[in-house]
Short mmCIF file of C-alpha atoms and ligand atoms in Angstrom, two decimals:
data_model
loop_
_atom_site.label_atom_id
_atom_site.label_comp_id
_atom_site.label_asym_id
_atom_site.label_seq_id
_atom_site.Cartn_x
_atom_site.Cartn_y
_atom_site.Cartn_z
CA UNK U 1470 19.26 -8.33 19.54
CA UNK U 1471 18.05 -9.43 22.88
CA UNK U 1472 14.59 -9.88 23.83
CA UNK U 1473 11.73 -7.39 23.20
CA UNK U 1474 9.29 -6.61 24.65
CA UNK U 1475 6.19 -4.24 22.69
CA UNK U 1476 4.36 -1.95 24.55
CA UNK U 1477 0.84 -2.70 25.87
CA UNK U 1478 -1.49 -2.31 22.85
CA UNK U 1479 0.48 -2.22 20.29
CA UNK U 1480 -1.36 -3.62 17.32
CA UNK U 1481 -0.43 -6.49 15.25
CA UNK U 1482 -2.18 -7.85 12.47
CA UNK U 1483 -1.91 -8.42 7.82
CA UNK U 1484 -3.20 -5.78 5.28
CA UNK U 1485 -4.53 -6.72 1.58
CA UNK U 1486 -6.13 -4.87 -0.34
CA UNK U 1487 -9.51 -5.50 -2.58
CA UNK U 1488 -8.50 -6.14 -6.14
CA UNK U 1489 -5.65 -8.50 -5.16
CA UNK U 1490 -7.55 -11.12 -3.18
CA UNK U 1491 -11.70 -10.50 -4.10
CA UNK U 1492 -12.16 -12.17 -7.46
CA UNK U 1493 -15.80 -11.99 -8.08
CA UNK U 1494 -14.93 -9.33 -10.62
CA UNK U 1495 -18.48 -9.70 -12.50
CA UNK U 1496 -20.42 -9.80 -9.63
CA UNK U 1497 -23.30 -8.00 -7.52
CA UNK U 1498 -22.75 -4.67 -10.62
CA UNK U 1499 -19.18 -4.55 -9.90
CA UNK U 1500 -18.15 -1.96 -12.77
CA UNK U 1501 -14.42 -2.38 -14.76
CA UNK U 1502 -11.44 -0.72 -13.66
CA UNK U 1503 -8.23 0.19 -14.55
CA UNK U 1504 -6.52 -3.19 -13.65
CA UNK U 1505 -9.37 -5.01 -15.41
CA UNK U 1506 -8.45 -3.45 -18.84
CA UNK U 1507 -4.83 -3.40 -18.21
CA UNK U 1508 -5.10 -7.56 -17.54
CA UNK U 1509 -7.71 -7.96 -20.69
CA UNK U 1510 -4.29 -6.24 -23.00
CA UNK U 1511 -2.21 -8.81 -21.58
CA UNK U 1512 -0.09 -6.67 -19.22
CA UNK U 1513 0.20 -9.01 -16.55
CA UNK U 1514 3.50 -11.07 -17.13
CA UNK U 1515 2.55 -14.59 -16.37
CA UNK U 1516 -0.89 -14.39 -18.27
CA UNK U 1517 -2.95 -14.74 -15.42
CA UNK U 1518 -5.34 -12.45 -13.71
CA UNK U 1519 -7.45 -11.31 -10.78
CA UNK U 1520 -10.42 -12.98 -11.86
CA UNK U 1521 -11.22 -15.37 -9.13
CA UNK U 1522 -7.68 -14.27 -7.17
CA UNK U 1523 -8.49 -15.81 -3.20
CA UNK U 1524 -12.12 -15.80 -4.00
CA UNK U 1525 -12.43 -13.85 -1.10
CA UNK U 1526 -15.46 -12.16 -1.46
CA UNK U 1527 -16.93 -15.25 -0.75
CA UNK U 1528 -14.81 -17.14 1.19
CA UNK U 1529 -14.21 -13.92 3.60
CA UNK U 1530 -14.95 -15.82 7.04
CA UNK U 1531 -12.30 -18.34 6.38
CA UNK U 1532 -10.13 -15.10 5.84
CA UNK U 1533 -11.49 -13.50 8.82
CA UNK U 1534 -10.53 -16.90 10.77
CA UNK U 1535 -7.33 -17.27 9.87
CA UNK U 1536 -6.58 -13.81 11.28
CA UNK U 1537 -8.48 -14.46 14.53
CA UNK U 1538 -6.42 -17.98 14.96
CA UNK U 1539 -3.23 -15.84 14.16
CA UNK U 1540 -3.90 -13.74 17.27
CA UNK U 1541 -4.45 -10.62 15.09
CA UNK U 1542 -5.92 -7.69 16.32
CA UNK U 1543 -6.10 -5.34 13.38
CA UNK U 1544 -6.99 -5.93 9.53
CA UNK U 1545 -6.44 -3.37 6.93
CA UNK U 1546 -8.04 -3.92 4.05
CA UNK U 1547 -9.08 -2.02 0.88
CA UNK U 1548 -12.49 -1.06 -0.50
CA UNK U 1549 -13.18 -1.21 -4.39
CA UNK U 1550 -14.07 1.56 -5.64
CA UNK U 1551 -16.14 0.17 -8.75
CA UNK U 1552 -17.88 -1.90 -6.66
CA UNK U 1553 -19.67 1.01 -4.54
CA UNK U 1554 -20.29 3.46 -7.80
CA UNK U 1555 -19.91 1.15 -11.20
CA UNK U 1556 -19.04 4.17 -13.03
CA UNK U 1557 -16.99 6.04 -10.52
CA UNK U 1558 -19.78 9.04 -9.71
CA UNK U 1559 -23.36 8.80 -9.31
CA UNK U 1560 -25.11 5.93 -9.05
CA UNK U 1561 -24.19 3.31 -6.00
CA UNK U 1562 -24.47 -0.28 -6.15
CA UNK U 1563 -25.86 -0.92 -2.53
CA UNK U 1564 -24.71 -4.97 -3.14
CA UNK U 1565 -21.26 -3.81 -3.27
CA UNK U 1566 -21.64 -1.92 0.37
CA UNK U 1567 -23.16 -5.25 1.65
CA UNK U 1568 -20.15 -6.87 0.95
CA UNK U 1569 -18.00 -4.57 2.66
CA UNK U 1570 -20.90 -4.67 5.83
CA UNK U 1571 -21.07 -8.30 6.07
CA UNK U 1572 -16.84 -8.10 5.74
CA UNK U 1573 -16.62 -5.09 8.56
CA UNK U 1574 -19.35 -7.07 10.97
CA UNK U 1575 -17.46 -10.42 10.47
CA UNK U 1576 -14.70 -8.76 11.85
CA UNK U 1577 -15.92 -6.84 14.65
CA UNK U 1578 -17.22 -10.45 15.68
CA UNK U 1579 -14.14 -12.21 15.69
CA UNK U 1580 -12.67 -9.25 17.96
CA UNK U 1581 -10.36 -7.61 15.11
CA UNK U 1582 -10.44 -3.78 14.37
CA UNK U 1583 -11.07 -3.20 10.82
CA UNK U 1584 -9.19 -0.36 8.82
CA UNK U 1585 -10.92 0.70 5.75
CA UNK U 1586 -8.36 2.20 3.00
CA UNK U 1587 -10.08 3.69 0.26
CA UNK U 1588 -8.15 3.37 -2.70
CA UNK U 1589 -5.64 0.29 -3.56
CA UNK U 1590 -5.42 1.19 -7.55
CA UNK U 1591 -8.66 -0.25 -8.65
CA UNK U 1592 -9.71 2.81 -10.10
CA UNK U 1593 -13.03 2.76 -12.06
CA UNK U 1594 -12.63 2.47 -15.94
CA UNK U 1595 -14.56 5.42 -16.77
CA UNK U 1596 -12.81 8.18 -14.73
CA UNK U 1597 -9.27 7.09 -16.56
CA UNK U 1598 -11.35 7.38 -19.94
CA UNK U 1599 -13.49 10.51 -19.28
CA UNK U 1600 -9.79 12.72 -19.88
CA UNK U 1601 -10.26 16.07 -18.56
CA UNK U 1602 -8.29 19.23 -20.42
CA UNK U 1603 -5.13 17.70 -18.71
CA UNK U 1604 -5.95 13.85 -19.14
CA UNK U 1605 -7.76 11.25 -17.51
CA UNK U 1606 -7.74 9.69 -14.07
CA UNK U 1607 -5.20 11.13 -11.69
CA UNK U 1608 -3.68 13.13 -14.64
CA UNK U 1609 -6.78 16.17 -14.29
CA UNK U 1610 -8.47 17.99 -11.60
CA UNK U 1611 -11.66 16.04 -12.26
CA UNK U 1612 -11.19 13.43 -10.26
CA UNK U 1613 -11.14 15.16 -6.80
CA UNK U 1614 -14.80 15.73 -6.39
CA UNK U 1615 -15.40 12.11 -7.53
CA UNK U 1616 -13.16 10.76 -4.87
CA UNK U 1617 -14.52 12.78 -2.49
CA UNK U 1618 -18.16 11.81 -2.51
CA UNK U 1619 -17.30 8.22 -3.06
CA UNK U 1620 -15.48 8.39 0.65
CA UNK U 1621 -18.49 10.34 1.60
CA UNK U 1622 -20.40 7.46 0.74
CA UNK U 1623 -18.27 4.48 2.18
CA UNK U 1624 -18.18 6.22 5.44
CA UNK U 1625 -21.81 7.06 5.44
CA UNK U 1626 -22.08 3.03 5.64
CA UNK U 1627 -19.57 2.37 7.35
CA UNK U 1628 -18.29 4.39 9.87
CA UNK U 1629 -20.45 3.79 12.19
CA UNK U 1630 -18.34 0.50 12.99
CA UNK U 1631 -15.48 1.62 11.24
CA UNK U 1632 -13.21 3.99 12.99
CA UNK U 1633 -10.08 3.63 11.10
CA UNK U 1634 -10.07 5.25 7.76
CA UNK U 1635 -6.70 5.68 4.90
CA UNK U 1636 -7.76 7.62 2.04
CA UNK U 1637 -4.79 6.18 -0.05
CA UNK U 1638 -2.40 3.28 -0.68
CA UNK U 1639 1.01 4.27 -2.35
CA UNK U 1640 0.33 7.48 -4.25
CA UNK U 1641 3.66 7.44 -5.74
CA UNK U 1642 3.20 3.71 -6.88
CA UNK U 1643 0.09 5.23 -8.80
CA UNK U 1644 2.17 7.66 -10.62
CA UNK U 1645 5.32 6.54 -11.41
CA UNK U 1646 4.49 2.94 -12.58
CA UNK U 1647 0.99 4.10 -13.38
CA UNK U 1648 1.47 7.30 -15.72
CA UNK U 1649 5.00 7.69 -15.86
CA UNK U 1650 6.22 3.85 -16.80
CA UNK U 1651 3.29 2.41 -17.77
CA UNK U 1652 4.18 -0.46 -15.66
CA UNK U 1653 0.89 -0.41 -13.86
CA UNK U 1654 -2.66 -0.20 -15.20
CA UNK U 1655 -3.43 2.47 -17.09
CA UNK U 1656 -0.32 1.80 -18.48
CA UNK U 1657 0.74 5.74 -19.48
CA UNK U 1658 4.36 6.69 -19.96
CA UNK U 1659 3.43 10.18 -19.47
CA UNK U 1660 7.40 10.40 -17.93
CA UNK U 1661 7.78 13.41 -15.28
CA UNK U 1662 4.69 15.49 -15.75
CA UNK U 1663 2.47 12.53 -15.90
CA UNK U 1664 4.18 11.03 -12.40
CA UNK U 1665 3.80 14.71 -10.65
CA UNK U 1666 0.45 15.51 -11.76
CA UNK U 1667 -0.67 12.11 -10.61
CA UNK U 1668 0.81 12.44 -7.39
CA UNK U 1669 -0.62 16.35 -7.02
CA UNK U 1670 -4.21 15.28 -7.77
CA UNK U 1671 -4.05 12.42 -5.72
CA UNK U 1672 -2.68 14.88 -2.84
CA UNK U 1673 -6.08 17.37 -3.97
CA UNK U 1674 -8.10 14.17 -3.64
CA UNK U 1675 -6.95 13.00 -0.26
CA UNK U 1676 -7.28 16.18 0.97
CA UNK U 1677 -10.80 16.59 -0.18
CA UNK U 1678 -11.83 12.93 1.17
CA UNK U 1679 -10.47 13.66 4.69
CA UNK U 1680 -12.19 16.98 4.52
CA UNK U 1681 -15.50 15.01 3.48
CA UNK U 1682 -15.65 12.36 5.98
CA UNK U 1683 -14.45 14.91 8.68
CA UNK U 1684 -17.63 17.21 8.02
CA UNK U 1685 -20.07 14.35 9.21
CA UNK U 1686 -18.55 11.74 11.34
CA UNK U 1687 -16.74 12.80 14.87
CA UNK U 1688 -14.28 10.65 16.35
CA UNK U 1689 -12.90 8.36 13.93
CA UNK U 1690 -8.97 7.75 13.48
CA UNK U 1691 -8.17 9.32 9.84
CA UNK U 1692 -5.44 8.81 8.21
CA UNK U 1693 -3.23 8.09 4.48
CA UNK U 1694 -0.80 5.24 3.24
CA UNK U 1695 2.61 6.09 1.91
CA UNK U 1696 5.52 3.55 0.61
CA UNK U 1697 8.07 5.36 2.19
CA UNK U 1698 11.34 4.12 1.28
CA UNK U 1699 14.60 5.99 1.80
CA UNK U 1700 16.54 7.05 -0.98
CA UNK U 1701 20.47 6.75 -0.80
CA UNK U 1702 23.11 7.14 -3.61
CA UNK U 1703 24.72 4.43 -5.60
CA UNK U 1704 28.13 6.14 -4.97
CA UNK U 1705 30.25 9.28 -3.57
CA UNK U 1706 30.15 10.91 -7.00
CA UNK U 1707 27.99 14.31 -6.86
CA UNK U 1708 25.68 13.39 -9.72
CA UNK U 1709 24.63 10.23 -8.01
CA UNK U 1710 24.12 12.25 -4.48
CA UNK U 1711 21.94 14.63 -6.67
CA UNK U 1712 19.89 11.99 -8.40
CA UNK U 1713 18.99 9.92 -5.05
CA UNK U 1714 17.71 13.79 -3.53
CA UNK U 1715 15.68 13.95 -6.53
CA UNK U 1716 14.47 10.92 -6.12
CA UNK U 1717 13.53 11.29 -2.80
CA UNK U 1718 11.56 14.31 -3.32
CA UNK U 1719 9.64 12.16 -6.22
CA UNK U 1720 9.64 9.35 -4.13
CA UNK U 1721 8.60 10.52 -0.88
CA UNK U 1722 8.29 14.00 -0.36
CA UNK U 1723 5.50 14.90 -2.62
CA UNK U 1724 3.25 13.07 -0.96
CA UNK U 1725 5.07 13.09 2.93
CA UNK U 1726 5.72 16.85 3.17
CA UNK U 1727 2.32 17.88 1.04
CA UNK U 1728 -0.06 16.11 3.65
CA UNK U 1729 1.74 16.42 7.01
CA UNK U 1730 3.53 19.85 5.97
CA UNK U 1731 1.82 21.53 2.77
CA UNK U 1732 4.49 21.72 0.83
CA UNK U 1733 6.07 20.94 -2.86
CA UNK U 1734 9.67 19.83 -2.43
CA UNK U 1735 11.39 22.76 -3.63
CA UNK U 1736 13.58 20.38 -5.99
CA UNK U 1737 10.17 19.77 -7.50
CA UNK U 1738 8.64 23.45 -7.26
CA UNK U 1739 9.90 24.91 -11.19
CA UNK U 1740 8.28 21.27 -12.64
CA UNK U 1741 4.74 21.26 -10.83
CA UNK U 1742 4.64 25.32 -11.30
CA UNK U 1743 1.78 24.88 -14.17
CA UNK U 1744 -0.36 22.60 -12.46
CA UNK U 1745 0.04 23.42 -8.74
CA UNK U 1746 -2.81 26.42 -8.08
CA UNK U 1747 -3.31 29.10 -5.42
CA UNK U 1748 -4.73 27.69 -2.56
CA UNK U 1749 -3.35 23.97 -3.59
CA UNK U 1750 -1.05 24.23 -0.60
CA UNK U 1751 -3.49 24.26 2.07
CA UNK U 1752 -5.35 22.02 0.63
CA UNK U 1753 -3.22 19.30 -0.08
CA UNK U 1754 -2.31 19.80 4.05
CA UNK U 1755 -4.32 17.78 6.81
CA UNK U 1756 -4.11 16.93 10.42
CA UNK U 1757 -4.08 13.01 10.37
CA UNK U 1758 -4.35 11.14 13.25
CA UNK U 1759 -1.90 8.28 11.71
CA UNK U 1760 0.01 8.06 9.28
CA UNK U 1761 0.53 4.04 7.73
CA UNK U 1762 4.11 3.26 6.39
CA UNK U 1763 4.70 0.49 3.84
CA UNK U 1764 8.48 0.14 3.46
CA UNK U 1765 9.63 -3.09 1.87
CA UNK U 1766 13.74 -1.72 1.07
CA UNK U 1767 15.91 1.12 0.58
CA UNK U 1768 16.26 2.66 -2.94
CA UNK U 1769 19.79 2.95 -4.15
CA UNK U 1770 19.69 5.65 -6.60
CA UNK U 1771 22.34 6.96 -9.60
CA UNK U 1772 22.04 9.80 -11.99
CA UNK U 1773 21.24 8.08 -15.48
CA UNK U 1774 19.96 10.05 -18.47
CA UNK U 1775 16.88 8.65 -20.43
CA UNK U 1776 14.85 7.93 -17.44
CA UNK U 1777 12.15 10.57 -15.56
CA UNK U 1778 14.13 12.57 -13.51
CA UNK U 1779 17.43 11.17 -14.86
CA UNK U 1780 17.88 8.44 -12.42
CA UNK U 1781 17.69 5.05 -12.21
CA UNK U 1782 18.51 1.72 -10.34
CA UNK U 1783 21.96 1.55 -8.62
CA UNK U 1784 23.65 -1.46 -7.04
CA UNK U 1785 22.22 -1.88 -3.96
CA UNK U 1786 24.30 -3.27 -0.40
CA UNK U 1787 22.06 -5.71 0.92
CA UNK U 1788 21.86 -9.10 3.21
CA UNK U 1789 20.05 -11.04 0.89
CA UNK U 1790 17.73 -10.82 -1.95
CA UNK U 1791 14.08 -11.46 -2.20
CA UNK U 1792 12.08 -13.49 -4.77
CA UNK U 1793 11.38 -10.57 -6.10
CA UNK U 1794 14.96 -9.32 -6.34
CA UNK U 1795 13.90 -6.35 -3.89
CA UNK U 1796 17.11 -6.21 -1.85
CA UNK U 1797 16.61 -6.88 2.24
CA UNK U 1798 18.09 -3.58 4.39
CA UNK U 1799 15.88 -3.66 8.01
CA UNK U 1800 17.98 -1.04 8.60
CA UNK U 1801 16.23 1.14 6.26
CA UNK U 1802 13.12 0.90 8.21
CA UNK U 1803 14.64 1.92 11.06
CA UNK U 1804 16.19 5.08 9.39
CA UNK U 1805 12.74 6.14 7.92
CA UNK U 1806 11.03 5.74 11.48
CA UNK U 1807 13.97 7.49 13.31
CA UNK U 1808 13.34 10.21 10.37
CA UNK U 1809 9.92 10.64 11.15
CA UNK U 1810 10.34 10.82 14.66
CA UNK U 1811 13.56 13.50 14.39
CA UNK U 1812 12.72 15.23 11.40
CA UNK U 1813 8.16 15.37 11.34
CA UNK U 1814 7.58 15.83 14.89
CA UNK U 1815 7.23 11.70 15.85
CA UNK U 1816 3.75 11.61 14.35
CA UNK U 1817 1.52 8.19 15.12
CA UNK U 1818 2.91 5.94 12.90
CA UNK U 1819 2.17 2.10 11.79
CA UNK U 1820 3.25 -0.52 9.27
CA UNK U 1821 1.01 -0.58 7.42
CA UNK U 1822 2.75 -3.33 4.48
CA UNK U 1823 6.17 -4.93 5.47
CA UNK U 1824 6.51 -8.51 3.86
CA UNK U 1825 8.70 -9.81 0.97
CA UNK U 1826 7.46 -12.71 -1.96
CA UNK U 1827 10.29 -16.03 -2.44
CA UNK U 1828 9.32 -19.00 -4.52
CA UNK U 1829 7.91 -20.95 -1.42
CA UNK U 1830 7.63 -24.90 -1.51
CA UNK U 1831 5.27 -26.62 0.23
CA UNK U 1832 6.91 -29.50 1.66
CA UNK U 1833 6.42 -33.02 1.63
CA UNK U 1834 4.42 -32.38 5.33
CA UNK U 1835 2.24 -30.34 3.23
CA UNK U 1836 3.81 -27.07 4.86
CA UNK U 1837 5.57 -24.55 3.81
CA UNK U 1838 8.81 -23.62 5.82
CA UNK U 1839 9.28 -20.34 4.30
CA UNK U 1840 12.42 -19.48 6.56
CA UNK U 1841 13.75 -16.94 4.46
CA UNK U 1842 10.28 -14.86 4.98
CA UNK U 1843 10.51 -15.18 8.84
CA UNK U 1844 13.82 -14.05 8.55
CA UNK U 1845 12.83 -11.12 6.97
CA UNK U 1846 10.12 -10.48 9.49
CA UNK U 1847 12.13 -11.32 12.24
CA UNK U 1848 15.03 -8.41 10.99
CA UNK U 1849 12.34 -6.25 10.55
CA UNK U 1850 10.55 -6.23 13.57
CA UNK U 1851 13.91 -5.80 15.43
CA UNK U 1852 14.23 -2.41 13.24
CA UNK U 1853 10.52 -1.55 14.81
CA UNK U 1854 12.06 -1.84 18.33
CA UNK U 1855 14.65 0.07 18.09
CA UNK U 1856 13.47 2.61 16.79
CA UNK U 1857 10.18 1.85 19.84
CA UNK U 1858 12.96 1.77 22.44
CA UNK U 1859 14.21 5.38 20.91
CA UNK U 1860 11.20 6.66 21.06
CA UNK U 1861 9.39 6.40 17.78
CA UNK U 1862 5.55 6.97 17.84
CA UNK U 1863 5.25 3.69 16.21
CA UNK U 1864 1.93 1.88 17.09
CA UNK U 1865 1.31 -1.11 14.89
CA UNK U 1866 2.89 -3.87 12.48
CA UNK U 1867 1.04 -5.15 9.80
CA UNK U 1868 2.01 -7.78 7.34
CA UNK U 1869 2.01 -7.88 3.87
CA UNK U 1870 0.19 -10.10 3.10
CA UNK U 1871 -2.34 -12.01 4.98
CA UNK U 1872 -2.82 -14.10 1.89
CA UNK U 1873 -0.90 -15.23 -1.50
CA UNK U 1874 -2.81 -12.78 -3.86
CA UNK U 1875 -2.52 -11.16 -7.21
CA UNK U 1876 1.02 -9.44 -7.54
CA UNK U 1877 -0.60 -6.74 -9.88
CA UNK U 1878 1.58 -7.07 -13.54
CA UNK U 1879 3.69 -10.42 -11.85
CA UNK U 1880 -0.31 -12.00 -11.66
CA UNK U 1881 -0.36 -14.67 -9.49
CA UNK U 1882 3.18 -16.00 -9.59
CA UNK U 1883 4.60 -14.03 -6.71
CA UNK U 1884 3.22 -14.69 -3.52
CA UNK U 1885 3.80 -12.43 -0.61
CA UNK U 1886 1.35 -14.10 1.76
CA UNK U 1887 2.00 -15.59 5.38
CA UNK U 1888 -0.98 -17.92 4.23
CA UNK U 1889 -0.14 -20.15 0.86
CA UNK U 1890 -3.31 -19.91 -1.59
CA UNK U 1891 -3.63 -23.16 -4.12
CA UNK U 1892 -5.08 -21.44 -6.75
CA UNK U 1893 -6.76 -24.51 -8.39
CA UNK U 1894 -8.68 -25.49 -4.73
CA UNK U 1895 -8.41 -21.91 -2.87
CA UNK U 1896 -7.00 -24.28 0.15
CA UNK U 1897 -5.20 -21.99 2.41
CA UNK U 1898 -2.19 -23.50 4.32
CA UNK U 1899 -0.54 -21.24 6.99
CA UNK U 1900 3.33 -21.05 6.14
CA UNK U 1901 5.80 -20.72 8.88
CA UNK U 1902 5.85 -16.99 8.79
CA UNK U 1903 2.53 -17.13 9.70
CA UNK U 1904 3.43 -19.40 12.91
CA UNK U 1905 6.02 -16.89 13.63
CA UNK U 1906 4.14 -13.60 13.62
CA UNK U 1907 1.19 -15.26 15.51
CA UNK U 1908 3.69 -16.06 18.13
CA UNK U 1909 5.04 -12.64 18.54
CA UNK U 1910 1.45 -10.90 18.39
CA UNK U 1911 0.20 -13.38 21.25
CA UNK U 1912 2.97 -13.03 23.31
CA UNK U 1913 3.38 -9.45 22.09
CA UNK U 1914 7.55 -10.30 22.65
CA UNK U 1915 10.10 -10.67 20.09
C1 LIG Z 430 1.43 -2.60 -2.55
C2 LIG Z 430 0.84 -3.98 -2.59
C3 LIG Z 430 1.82 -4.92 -3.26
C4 LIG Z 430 3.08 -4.97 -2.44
C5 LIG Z 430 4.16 -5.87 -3.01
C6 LIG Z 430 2.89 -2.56 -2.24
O1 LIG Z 430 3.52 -1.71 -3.13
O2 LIG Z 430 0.67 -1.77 -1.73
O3 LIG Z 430 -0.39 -3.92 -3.24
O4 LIG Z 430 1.30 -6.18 -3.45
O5 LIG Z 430 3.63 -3.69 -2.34
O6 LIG Z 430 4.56 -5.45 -4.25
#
């Protein structure tokens, strides 16, 4: 692709999100969450945990440095919930806001926008255990007024410096490795009905916390989080075409078409009849202002029995392979934005997480040349501009990650950060990739 130019402010900058990077897990009243029990019954796969993590709640301005040397203009990062209200309603632990003020003013120092998303997965402990008549956590109603006042109160803080707000990160992450795989803390393999009533209540909740922070603050950007990632079939064969729809109505439509549209993917409808109540529709609906976008691959889906929905993991075409074994198709980016713009109306749009994890070495310079990760930026950006030069509403790119961090059941062993974390001396080393995207934000040119 020839050169590129991006258009005058568009935004460039790295998203992470609290549990992943914070440590200080027993600090300042912190209360347990979900991710915290799911680590203490030796879930994660390498045995290690988020304990310590970056240490970044208290090395934070190196953090906020490193973005501010990258040339970074915008930070999204993720509040803990159980650090604001220990138990998850009631009673707030005003050191936990401090942290997130002296975080938010550090920022607005060093010239970078901050964008507060209020829920990356560390849900407190005692909302999954109080189970409602239809189970605990994102399983029940119950947990919709809770989420609500808790954004209430962040923004109350807040929001008088903070003008960009996501209520969510990955809803269908939540659910479907969450409650219906029990590959993510809680662990539940509550199969289809747990993965659609998680992703309904989180829909009620989002709705309610946009409502909330609407009623007393005017003028800030509000807005939600989805891994959108498009669906295609593993092959010709009907069954296979059927089980990638189905999957992208699990996938992404639940949670795309319920906020910007207010609707249940009719594929979905007969399943979610029992929980999905009069008035649901409206509610799950809001005006955002933006919309964030974490894509990371396509999904190459085939009809197999056995599994929710009766699909499962097809061969997918790819260019290369990650460390992760997530296969690398820019193109599917492009697809998903040209989607949005054709198919939604071109709402404002950003990347919100794009990034990929390899085994990285750090050489004997001490750096690490991580050319396979600017690679993958590089083919990804080019996806961002053309879908830009078609006209896509697309106003930021943000990395994932700014940092090496805690890969959630990996643990530490996969790092998806443009900055290498030694875990033993917290030394951060910019890698290559982080070179590379510093040099395209600056000179905002590809
Ligand atoms: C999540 C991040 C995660 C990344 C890589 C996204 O699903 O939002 O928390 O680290 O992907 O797996």
């Amino acid at each position: 692709m020839p050169s590129f130019t991006f258009p005058p402010g568009f935004r460039w900058g790295a998203s992470t999100s609290s549990y992943q990077i914070e440590g200080a897990l027993d600090v300042d009243g912190r209360g347990s969450c979900v991710w915290d029990r799911f680590t203490a019954q030796g879930r994660i796969q390498d045995g290690t945990s988020a304990a310590t993590a970056c240490d970044h709640y208290h090395r934070f301005p190196e953090d906020i440095a490193l973005l501010k040397a990258a040339g970074f203009d915008s930070y999204r990062f993720s509040i803990a919930w159980p650090r604001v209200q220990p138990t998850g309603t009631g009673a707030v632990e005003p050191r936990g806001l401090d942290f997130y003020d002296r975080l938010v003013d550090g920022l607005l120092e060093a010239g970078i926008t901050p964008m507060a998303c209020l829920y990356h997965w560390d849900l407190p402990q005692p909302l999954e255990d109080a189970a409602g008549p239809q189970g605990g956590g994102w399983q029940g109603r119950d947990i919709i007024g809770p989420f609500a006042d808790y954004a209430r109160i962040v923004a109350a803080r807040l929001a008088d410096r903070v003008k960009e707000w996501m209520m969510l990160n990955e809803p269908n992450v939540v659910a479907i490795f969450g409650y219906g795989v029990g590959e993510h803390a809680p662990g539940h393999t509550l199969g289809e009905q747990g993965i659609l009533r998680a992703l309904h209540h989180q829909n009620l909740a989002q709705g309610a916390a946009l409502r909330a922070i609407a009623a007393e603050h005017s003028g800030l950007t509000l807005g939600t989080v989805l891994n959108l990632q498009p669906s295609v079939p593993d092959s010709d064969k009907p069954e296979d075409v059927a089980a990638a729809a189905r999957w992208d109505a699990v996938w992404n439509r639940v949670s795309l078409d319920g906020v910007l549209r207010g609707e249940i993917p009719a594929l979905l409808a007969e399943k979610m009849d029992s929980f999905v109540l009069p008035g649901d529709r409206e509610a799950i609906r809001y005006p955002i202002d933006l919309l964030g976008i974490n894509y990371y691959s396509r999904m190459t889906m085939k009809h197999e029995e056995g599994h929710p929905f009766d699909v499962w993991w097809g061969e997918a075409q790819c260019r290369r392979w990650t460390g992760m074994a997530w296969p690398v198709q820019p193109e599917g980016l492009y697809d998903l934005l040209s989607e949005l713009r054709t198919g939604y109306g071109n709402p404002a749009v950003f990347i919100a997480e794009n990034g990929c994890a390899y085994d990285d070495v750090v050489a004997e310079d001490g750096q690490i040349h991580d050319a396979e990760r600017v690679l993958y930026f590089r083919e990804h950006l080019e996806s961002v501009a053309q879908a830009l030069a078609e006209g896509c509403n697309v106003t930021g790119y943000l990395c994932w990650s700014l940092l090496d961090n805690f890969e959630w059941a990996y643990g530490l062993a996969k790092r998806f950060g443009v900055v290498r974390v030694d875990y033993d001396t917290q030394k951060r080393t910019p890698k290559d990739s982080y070179h590379f995207l510093s040099a395209v934000a600056k000179s905002g040119r590809l």
